Structures are given as C-alpha cells and as structure tokens.
XYZ file of C-alpha atoms in Angstrom:
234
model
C -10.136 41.847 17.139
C -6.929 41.344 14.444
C -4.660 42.018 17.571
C -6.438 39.011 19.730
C -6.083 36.195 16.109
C -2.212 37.297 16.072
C -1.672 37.142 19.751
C -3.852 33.514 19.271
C -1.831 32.455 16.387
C 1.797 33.799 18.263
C 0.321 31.594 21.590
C -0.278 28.570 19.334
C 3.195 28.587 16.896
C 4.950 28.939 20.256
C 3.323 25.836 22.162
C 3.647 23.970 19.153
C 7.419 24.850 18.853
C 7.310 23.789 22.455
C 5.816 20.811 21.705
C 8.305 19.643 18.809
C 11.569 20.353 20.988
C 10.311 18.191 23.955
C 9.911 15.318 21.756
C 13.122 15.901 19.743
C 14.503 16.514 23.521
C 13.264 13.427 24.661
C 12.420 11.474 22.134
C 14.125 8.270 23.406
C 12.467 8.810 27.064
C 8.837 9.108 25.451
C 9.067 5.814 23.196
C 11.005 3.943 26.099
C 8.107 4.986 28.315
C 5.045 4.062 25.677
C 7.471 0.182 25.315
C 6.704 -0.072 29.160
C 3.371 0.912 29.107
C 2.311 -1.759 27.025
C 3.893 -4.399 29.306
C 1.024 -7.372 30.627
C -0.520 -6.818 33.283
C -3.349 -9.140 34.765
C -5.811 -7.069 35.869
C -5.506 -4.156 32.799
C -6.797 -5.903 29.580
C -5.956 -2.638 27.083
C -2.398 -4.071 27.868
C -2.972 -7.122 26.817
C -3.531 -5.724 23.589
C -0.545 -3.470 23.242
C 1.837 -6.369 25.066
C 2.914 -7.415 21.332
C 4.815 -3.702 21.429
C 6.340 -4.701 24.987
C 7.838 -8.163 24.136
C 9.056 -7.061 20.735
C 11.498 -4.184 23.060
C 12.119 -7.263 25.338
C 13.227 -9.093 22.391
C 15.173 -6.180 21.245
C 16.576 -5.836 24.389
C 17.784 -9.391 24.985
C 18.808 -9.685 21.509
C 21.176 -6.570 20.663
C 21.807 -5.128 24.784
C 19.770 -1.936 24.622
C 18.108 -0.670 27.947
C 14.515 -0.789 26.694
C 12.782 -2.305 29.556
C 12.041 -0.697 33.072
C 14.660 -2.636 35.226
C 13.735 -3.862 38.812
C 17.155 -2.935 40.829
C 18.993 -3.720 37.591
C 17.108 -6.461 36.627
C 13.928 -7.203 34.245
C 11.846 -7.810 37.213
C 10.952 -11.664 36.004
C 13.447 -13.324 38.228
C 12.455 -16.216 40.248
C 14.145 -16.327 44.095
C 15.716 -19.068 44.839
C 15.400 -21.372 48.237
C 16.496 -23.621 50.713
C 13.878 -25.360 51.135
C 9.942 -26.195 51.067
C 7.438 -25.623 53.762
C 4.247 -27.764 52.505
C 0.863 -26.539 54.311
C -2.922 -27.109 54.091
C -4.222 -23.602 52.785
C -7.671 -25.112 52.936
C -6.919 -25.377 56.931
C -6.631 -22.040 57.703
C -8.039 -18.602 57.617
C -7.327 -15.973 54.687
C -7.450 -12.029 55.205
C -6.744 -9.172 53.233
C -5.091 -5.910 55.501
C -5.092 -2.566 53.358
C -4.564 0.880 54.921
C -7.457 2.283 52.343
C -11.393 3.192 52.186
C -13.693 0.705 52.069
C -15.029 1.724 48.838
C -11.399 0.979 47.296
C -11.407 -2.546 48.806
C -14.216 -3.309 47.248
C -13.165 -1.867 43.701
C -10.221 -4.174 43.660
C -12.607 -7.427 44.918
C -14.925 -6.601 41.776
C -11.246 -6.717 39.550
C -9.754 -9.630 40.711
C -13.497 -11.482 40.863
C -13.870 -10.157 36.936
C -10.603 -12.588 36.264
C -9.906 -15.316 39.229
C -10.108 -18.887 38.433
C -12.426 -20.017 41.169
C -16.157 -19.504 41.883
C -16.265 -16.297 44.165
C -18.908 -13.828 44.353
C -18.324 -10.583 46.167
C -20.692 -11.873 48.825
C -18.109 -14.297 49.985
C -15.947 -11.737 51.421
C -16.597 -10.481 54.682
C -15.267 -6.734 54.517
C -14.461 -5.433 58.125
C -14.595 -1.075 58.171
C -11.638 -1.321 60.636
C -8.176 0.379 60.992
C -6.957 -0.869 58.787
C -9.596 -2.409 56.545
C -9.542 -6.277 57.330
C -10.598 -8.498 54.104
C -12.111 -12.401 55.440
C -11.988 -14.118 52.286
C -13.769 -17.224 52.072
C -12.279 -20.361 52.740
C -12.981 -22.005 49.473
C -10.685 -19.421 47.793
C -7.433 -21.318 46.296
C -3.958 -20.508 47.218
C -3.512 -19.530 43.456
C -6.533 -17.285 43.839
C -5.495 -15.859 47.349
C -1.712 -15.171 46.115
C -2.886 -13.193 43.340
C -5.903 -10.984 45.353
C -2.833 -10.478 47.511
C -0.530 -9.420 44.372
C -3.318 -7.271 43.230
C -4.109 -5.072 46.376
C -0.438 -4.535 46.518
C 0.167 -2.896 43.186
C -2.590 -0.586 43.986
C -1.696 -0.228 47.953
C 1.497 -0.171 49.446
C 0.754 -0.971 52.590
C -1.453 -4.238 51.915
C -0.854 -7.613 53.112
C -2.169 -11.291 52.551
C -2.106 -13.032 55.949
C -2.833 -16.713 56.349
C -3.564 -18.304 60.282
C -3.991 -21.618 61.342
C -2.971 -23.739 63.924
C 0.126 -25.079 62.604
C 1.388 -21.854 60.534
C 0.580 -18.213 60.391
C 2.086 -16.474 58.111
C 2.086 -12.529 56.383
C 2.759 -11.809 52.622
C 3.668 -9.017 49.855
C 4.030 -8.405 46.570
C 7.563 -7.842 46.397
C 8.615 -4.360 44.219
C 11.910 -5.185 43.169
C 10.270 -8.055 40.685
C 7.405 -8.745 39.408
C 5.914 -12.068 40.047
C 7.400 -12.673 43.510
C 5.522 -12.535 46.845
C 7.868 -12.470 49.876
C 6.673 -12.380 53.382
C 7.791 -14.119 57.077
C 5.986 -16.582 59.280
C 5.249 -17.012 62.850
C 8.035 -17.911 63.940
C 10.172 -16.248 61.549
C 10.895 -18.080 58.262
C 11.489 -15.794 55.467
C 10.002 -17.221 52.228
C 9.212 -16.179 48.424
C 5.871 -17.695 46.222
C 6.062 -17.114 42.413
C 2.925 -16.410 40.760
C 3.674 -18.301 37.800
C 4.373 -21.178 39.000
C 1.157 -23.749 39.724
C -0.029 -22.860 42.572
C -2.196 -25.220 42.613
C -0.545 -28.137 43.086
C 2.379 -26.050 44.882
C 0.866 -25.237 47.685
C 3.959 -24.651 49.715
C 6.504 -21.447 50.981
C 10.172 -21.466 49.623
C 12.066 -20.959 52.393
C 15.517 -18.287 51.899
C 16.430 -16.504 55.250
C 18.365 -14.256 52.962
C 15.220 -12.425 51.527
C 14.443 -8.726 52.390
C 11.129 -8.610 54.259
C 9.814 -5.791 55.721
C 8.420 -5.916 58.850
C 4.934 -6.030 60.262
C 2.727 -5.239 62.725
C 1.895 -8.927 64.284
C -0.667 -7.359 66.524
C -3.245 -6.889 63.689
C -3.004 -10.767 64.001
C -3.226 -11.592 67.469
C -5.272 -8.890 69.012
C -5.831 -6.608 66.495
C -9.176 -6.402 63.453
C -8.623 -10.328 63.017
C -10.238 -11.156 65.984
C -12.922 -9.255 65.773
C -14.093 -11.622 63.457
C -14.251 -14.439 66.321
C-alpha cells in the first residue's frame, strides 16, 4: 500500500514539475493567448466581460509596439476596405437566404443566437429552414440589411463554407465574412462586381455595396442560385 502513496506522490511532483516548466516555457504564449481570448465578440457575452483585459493589450500594443494582439495577415483585423464606388439597392426588394454546408440542428442553434441579440422583431418562425444540400436559410423579408449582414457574419465564424445571398430583379448578389479582418463582409454580384460591407458602419441608412475590383473573393457555386435549393422555394 506505502509503495502505491510513493509511486502517487512521485506521479504527482513530476506532473506538477511538468506543469511549472510549460508555463515558465511559455509563459508569454499563455498570457498572449488569455489577452485574445477576452477580445468582443457579439454573439459570446462572457467576453464582453473580460474585453476590459483585451483593449488594455490593444492599448499596450498601440502605445509602446509590442505584438499583443492576434494579427489578421499582419494587421489588427479592424481595417475598413476601401472603394471605388457605391452600388445603392432596395434590400427590402429582394429575397434573403442563408447557404451553410451543416446539419439542420446547427442552423437552427445559430438562428436562436443571433435572434437572442438582433435589432429587429424576428422570431424563429420567420425563417423558412430548407433540409437541402446544402442547408438553404429563407429569411423573412422584413429582416434589415443590418440584421441580414450580421446573421451572415455569424454563420460564417462558426461555418466556413456559409454564405448570405441576396436576389432580386435588379441585383443578385453572394456574401462572406471575410477572415483576414474582422468586421468586413466581401462577396461578388451577378454580374461580377467585387464589393466589401463593414459591420460597423450604419447599415441602416447605408444600405449600399462598396465597390473595389481589387478585393479577394472566393468563388461560388452560382448554381445554388439559379437552379439549385433556392428554387425550390418557388
């Protein structure tokens, strides 16, 4: 019985000196990691909490040059893109979907998140959720382009292959949350305008695309738009 409490205690002083020379070891990795944890994020309010601890290593970062923050392609991520010009639009004129290569169950996870925190009056039963390949979100078409640009942000942070698509008769366009930043959506239309929105801006009362041919934009499948799951909501 003594020899099993030794070989216990021998186990336990060894993981414990384990433990003390990875954080020595990487000391500076682990609090640089905890910093970015705490950084804002919309639809995680624990982080909202611990953003105080993010902005002061922003602060610290601006202010004396360390490399505290996660950088987006060598940047902070907040960057704006720039444009060319404006494309104005009706949103209220066209249709809205949400493509996600995911379950069902998942899409309707993130719908219960972003409903828990949108600014307009949206119920889950306002979305018509279509079980096909991939799953195709109808949202309804009192949803704002504010509202629809974020639901679109959202899906994307939590699936990489997601997309916001609008369609009308005048413009269809498809959308992303772009990864090299954080508050930009990038995306192509119809006829092949590349063009950036910025969540932060207001979208409410800036309810157009900002043109920039120079943007990276992946490509996608236009078929899921014109005779793909869209029109098997017709």
């Amino acid at each position: 019985m003594e020899i099993i409490i030794y070989l216990l205690v021998a186990v336990f002083i060894l993981l414990s000196i384990g433990l003390v020379y990875t954080l020595v070891k990487d000391f500076k990795e682990i609090v640089l990691g905890l910093v970015n944890m705490c950084k804002p994020q919309l639809f995680h309010p624990l982080t909202w909490l611990l953003s105080p601890i993010w902005f002061i290593g922003y602060a610290l970062e601006k202010t004396f040059g360390w490399d505290i923050i996660e950088k987006y392609d060598g940047s902070d991520g907040l960057e704006k893109y720039s444009h060319t010009e404006i494309l104005p639009f009706d949103f209220s004129m066209g249709d809205k979907y949400i493509i996600a290569k995911t379950s069902q169950k998942n899409v309707e996870l993130l719908l219960k998140d972003f409903l828990d925190f949108c600014d307009g009056k949206l119920n889950i039963e306002n979305f018509q959720i279509k079980n096909t390949d991939p799953i195709t979100v109808q949202c309804p078409n009192q949803i704002t382009f504010n509202d629809f640009s974020i639901l679109t942000q959202h899906f994307c942070n939590d699936i990489e292959d997601s997309w916001g698509v609008f369609k009308s008769g005048r413009l269809d366009y498809y959308s992303y949350s772009d990864k090299k930043t954080v508050h930009n959506i990038v995306g192509q239309t119809g006829d092949g305008q590349k063009f950036s929105i910025y969540t932060l801006d207001d979208l409410y009362k800036e309810q157009h695309l900002k043109i920039n041919d120079n943007l990276k934009v992946k490509k996608f499948d236009w078929n899921l738009i014109n005779n793909g799951p869209l029109l098997k909501f017709k």
